[in-house]
Amino acid sequence: MFIKFKEVIIITCMSVIKELSRVLPKGIVLTGEENTRPFECDGLSVYRQKPLAVVLPENIDQIKQVLKICKAHKTPVVTRGAGTGLAGGAMPLSESIVLGLSKLRQVKHIDVENQLAIVEPGVRNISISEAVASHGLYYAPDPSSQIACSIGGNVAENSGGVHCLKYGLTVHNVEAVKILTIDGEELILSRKDKGLGLLALMNGSEGLLGVIVEITVKLTKTPDLARVVMAGFDSVRHCADSVSDIIKAGIIPAGLEMMDSFAIEAAEGFAQVGYPLDAQALLLCELDGTEAEVQAELDIVLKVLSGASSIKVSNSEQERLDLWKGRKSAFPAVGRLSPDYYCMDGTIPRRHLADMLEKINELSQKYQLRVANVFHAGDGNLHPLILYDANIEGELEKTEEFGTEILKLSVDMGGTITGEHGVGIEKLDAMCHQFNSKELEIFHKIKAAFDPEALLNPGKAVPELHRCAELGAMHVHHGQLPHPELERF
């Protein structure tokens, strides 16, 4: 009897769910529209897709069982952390299993002497610092979403934060990871291993190469003192130039953040921490270390910033936290001013910060869309927030075109299309602008070496070569599965 291809898919899907439900404890496997709807997107909520099922394992053995069953049925697996990603990296496919790691949230071991902690992937970023605070230690990378995002997701996206200039991105603060391959094999990738550098490869791999089940992170000694200098400027260029001037003066601040006037207004309206509303641009510069070190660096920074229109220095720990509160609240603050906003993420050389802001302003006028700019200025990581209304026909498409132009400009200025948010589904087209076909072939070969049947988060991060070749004629259907290679079945 002839069975149509679609019917084969339905039978396969039912078999996968039945087998998962049989081998896993009750409550681990979630099915049905109501139960799976919360997992249909990550922080890039404009794209949504309900998965076949969601599995929330409680230990590594259960994860191995999930991978074994999914491989046997050739069912894609989309690993998910806290769902705070902003590039669609955790968006499921319709016939995929979402493997949620939120229940693996143990801080397994703290090594105070060697300043290390071994944690499970579901541990929230800020929970690591909370767990080691009594030892005078903390975990340095601090994304704005640190109260919610998980360390496993941080590794998958190579997240940064306001303190990454001095203390590095996630890749610089991870000593080892334990992963499961699609075959269920355990691999430990360590900084101590010489040769291929697979640990660095796993940071930013976006769930394409393996399932991260344990992370050993480097802890940092809590500084004796930290102070923030807040400087307001009458021009964006003066503020941007001051970023380079601080670095040229031999200072590597713990944090060096820049906001334009729109972002200042939004953040102050939300956090009410005393940002100068008459400034065209704002610079937050944090210095930390011993009291003597901080004072010496502060003297230099204040001299460099002497031309600013306003300067304020934090005089207490609470004041320091308040000044950062405005910056870390920038995303939700902007969200209060518009029905929707689109958060971009690119990186450029510091010397081009002012040029990029001018270009973004020109594009804002071209597309008639407002933009609030929030930058990790010290390392040139851009986060333009484009405001739009998805209820207005064509405005989402216009917003995405705007964002793509920013990413292409980032590459043309000597930068890259992402600094910490990853590629996911959002930046597949922009990948074609940054990398040539031979480079993309290498990416695909790496993927195939770990996952020959492309079952781990397929269709994300690395575009198919035909996509880049046909990009000009390709139609993107907004609001649904936007990329042909995601339509696996």
CSV table of N, CA and C in Angstrom, one decimal, residues 315-378:
chain,number,residue,atom,x,y,z
A,315,ASN,N,30.2,57.9,44.2
A,315,ASN,CA,30.9,58.0,45.5
A,315,ASN,C,30.5,56.9,46.4
A,316,SER,N,29.7,56.0,46.0
A,316,SER,CA,29.3,54.8,46.8
A,316,SER,C,29.0,53.7,45.9
A,317,GLU,N,29.0,52.5,46.5
A,317,GLU,CA,28.6,51.3,45.7
A,317,GLU,C,27.2,51.4,45.2
A,318,GLN,N,26.3,51.9,46.0
A,318,GLN,CA,24.9,52.0,45.5
A,318,GLN,C,24.8,53.0,44.4
A,319,GLU,N,25.6,54.1,44.4
A,319,GLU,CA,25.6,55.0,43.3
A,319,GLU,C,26.1,54.4,42.1
A,320,ARG,N,27.2,53.6,42.2
A,320,ARG,CA,27.7,52.9,41.0
A,320,ARG,C,26.7,52.0,40.4
A,321,LEU,N,26.0,51.2,41.3
A,321,LEU,CA,25.0,50.3,40.8
A,321,LEU,C,23.8,51.0,40.1
A,322,ASP,N,23.5,52.2,40.7
A,322,ASP,CA,22.4,53.0,40.1
A,322,ASP,C,22.7,53.5,38.7
A,323,LEU,N,24.0,53.9,38.5
A,323,LEU,CA,24.4,54.4,37.2
A,323,LEU,C,24.4,53.3,36.1
A,324,TRP,N,24.7,52.1,36.6
A,324,TRP,CA,24.7,50.9,35.7
A,324,TRP,C,23.2,50.5,35.4
A,325,LYS,N,22.4,50.7,36.4
A,325,LYS,CA,21.0,50.3,36.3
A,325,LYS,C,20.3,50.9,35.0
A,326,GLY,N,20.6,52.2,34.8
A,326,GLY,CA,20.0,52.8,33.6
A,326,GLY,C,20.5,52.1,32.3
A,327,ARG,N,21.8,51.8,32.2
A,327,ARG,CA,22.3,51.2,31.0
A,327,ARG,C,21.7,49.8,30.9
A,328,LYS,N,21.7,49.0,32.0
A,328,LYS,CA,21.2,47.6,31.9
A,328,LYS,C,19.7,47.6,31.7
A,329,SER,N,19.0,48.7,31.9
A,329,SER,CA,17.6,48.7,31.7
A,329,SER,C,17.2,49.3,30.3
A,330,ALA,N,18.2,49.6,29.5
A,330,ALA,CA,18.0,50.3,28.3
A,330,ALA,C,17.0,49.5,27.3
A,331,PHE,N,17.1,48.2,27.2
A,331,PHE,CA,16.3,47.5,26.3
A,331,PHE,C,14.8,47.5,26.8
A,332,PRO,N,14.5,47.2,28.0
A,332,PRO,CA,13.1,47.3,28.4
A,332,PRO,C,12.6,48.8,28.4
A,333,ALA,N,13.5,49.7,28.7
A,333,ALA,CA,13.2,51.1,28.7
A,333,ALA,C,12.7,51.6,27.3
A,334,VAL,N,13.4,51.2,26.3
A,334,VAL,CA,13.0,51.5,24.9
A,334,VAL,C,11.7,50.8,24.5
A,335,GLY,N,11.5,49.6,25.1
A,335,GLY,CA,10.3,48.8,24.8
A,335,GLY,C,9.1,49.5,25.2
A,336,ARG,N,9.2,50.4,26.2
A,336,ARG,CA,8.0,51.2,26.7
A,336,ARG,C,7.6,52.3,25.7
A,337,LEU,N,8.4,52.6,24.8
A,337,LEU,CA,8.2,53.7,23.9
A,337,LEU,C,7.6,53.3,22.5
A,338,SER,N,7.5,52.0,22.3
A,338,SER,CA,7.0,51.6,21.0
A,338,SER,C,6.3,50.2,21.1
A,339,PRO,N,5.4,49.9,20.2
A,339,PRO,CA,4.8,48.6,20.3
A,339,PRO,C,5.8,47.5,20.1
A,340,ASP,N,6.8,47.7,19.3
A,340,ASP,CA,7.8,46.7,19.1
A,340,ASP,C,9.2,47.3,18.9
A,341,TYR,N,10.2,46.6,19.1
A,341,TYR,CA,11.6,47.1,18.8
A,341,TYR,C,12.4,45.9,18.3
A,342,TYR,N,13.4,46.1,17.5
A,342,TYR,CA,14.3,45.1,16.9
A,342,TYR,C,15.7,45.4,17.4
A,343,CYS,N,16.3,44.5,18.1
A,343,CYS,CA,17.6,44.7,18.7
A,343,CYS,C,18.7,44.1,17.8
A,344,MET,N,19.5,45.0,17.2
A,344,MET,CA,20.6,44.5,16.4
A,344,MET,C,21.9,44.3,17.2
A,345,ASP,N,22.8,43.6,16.5
A,345,ASP,CA,24.1,43.3,17.2
A,345,ASP,C,25.2,43.1,16.1
A,346,GLY,N,26.1,44.1,16.1
A,346,GLY,CA,27.2,44.0,15.2
A,346,GLY,C,28.4,44.6,15.9
A,347,THR,N,29.6,44.4,15.3
A,347,THR,CA,30.8,44.9,16.0
A,347,THR,C,31.7,45.6,14.9
A,348,ILE,N,32.3,46.7,15.3
A,348,ILE,CA,33.1,47.5,14.4
A,348,ILE,C,34.4,47.9,15.2
A,349,PRO,N,35.4,48.3,14.5
A,349,PRO,CA,36.6,48.9,15.2
A,349,PRO,C,36.2,50.2,15.9
A,350,ARG,N,36.7,50.4,17.0
A,350,ARG,CA,36.4,51.6,17.9
A,350,ARG,C,36.5,52.9,17.1
A,351,ARG,N,37.4,53.0,16.2
A,351,ARG,CA,37.7,54.3,15.5
A,351,ARG,C,36.5,54.7,14.6
A,352,HIS,N,35.6,53.7,14.3
A,352,HIS,CA,34.5,54.0,13.4
A,352,HIS,C,33.2,54.2,14.1
A,353,LEU,N,33.2,54.3,15.5
A,353,LEU,CA,32.0,54.5,16.2
A,353,LEU,C,31.2,55.7,15.8
A,354,ALA,N,31.8,56.9,15.7
A,354,ALA,CA,31.1,58.1,15.3
A,354,ALA,C,30.6,58.0,13.9
A,355,ASP,N,31.4,57.4,13.0
A,355,ASP,CA,31.0,57.2,11.6
A,355,ASP,C,29.7,56.3,11.5
A,356,MET,N,29.7,55.2,12.3
A,356,MET,CA,28.6,54.3,12.3
A,356,MET,C,27.3,55.0,12.8
A,357,LEU,N,27.5,55.8,13.9
A,357,LEU,CA,26.3,56.5,14.4
A,357,LEU,C,25.7,57.5,13.4
A,358,GLU,N,26.6,58.1,12.6
A,358,GLU,CA,26.1,59.0,11.6
A,358,GLU,C,25.4,58.3,10.5
A,359,LYS,N,25.9,57.1,10.1
A,359,LYS,CA,25.3,56.3,9.1
A,359,LYS,C,23.9,55.8,9.6
A,360,ILE,N,23.9,55.3,10.8
A,360,ILE,CA,22.6,54.8,11.4
A,360,ILE,C,21.6,55.9,11.4
A,361,ASN,N,22.0,57.2,11.7
A,361,ASN,CA,21.1,58.3,11.7
A,361,ASN,C,20.5,58.6,10.3
A,362,GLU,N,21.4,58.4,9.3
A,362,GLU,CA,21.0,58.6,7.9
A,362,GLU,C,19.9,57.5,7.5
A,363,LEU,N,20.2,56.3,7.9
A,363,LEU,CA,19.3,55.2,7.6
A,363,LEU,C,18.0,55.4,8.4
A,364,SER,N,18.1,55.9,9.6
A,364,SER,CA,16.8,56.2,10.4
A,364,SER,C,15.9,57.1,9.6
A,365,GLN,N,16.5,58.1,9.0
A,365,GLN,CA,15.7,59.1,8.2
A,365,GLN,C,15.2,58.4,6.9
A,366,LYS,N,16.1,57.6,6.3
A,366,LYS,CA,15.7,56.9,5.1
A,366,LYS,C,14.5,56.0,5.3
A,367,TYR,N,14.5,55.3,6.4
A,367,TYR,CA,13.4,54.3,6.6
A,367,TYR,C,12.3,54.9,7.5
A,368,GLN,N,12.5,56.1,8.0
A,368,GLN,CA,11.5,56.7,8.8
A,368,GLN,C,11.2,55.9,10.0
A,369,LEU,N,12.2,55.4,10.7
A,369,LEU,CA,12.1,54.5,11.9
A,369,LEU,C,13.1,55.1,12.9
A,370,ARG,N,12.6,55.3,14.1
A,370,ARG,CA,13.5,55.8,15.2
A,370,ARG,C,14.4,54.7,15.7
A,371,VAL,N,15.6,55.1,16.1
A,371,VAL,CA,16.6,54.2,16.6
A,371,VAL,C,17.2,54.7,17.9
A,372,ALA,N,17.3,53.8,18.9
A,372,ALA,CA,18.0,54.2,20.1
A,372,ALA,C,19.3,53.3,20.1
A,373,ASN,N,20.5,54.0,20.3
A,373,ASN,CA,21.8,53.3,20.2
A,373,ASN,C,22.4,53.1,21.5
A,374,VAL,N,22.7,51.9,21.8
A,374,VAL,CA,23.4,51.5,23.1
A,374,VAL,C,24.6,50.6,22.7
A,375,PHE,N,25.8,51.1,23.0
A,375,PHE,CA,27.0,50.4,22.5
A,375,PHE,C,27.9,49.9,23.7
A,376,HIS,N,28.4,48.7,23.5
A,376,HIS,CA,29.6,48.3,24.3
A,376,HIS,C,30.8,49.0,23.6
A,377,ALA,N,31.0,50.3,23.9
A,377,ALA,CA,31.8,51.1,23.1
A,377,ALA,C,33.3,50.7,23.2
A,378,GLY,N,33.7,50.1,24.3
A,378,GLY,CA,35.1,49.7,24.5
A,378,GLY,C,35.6,48.7,23.4
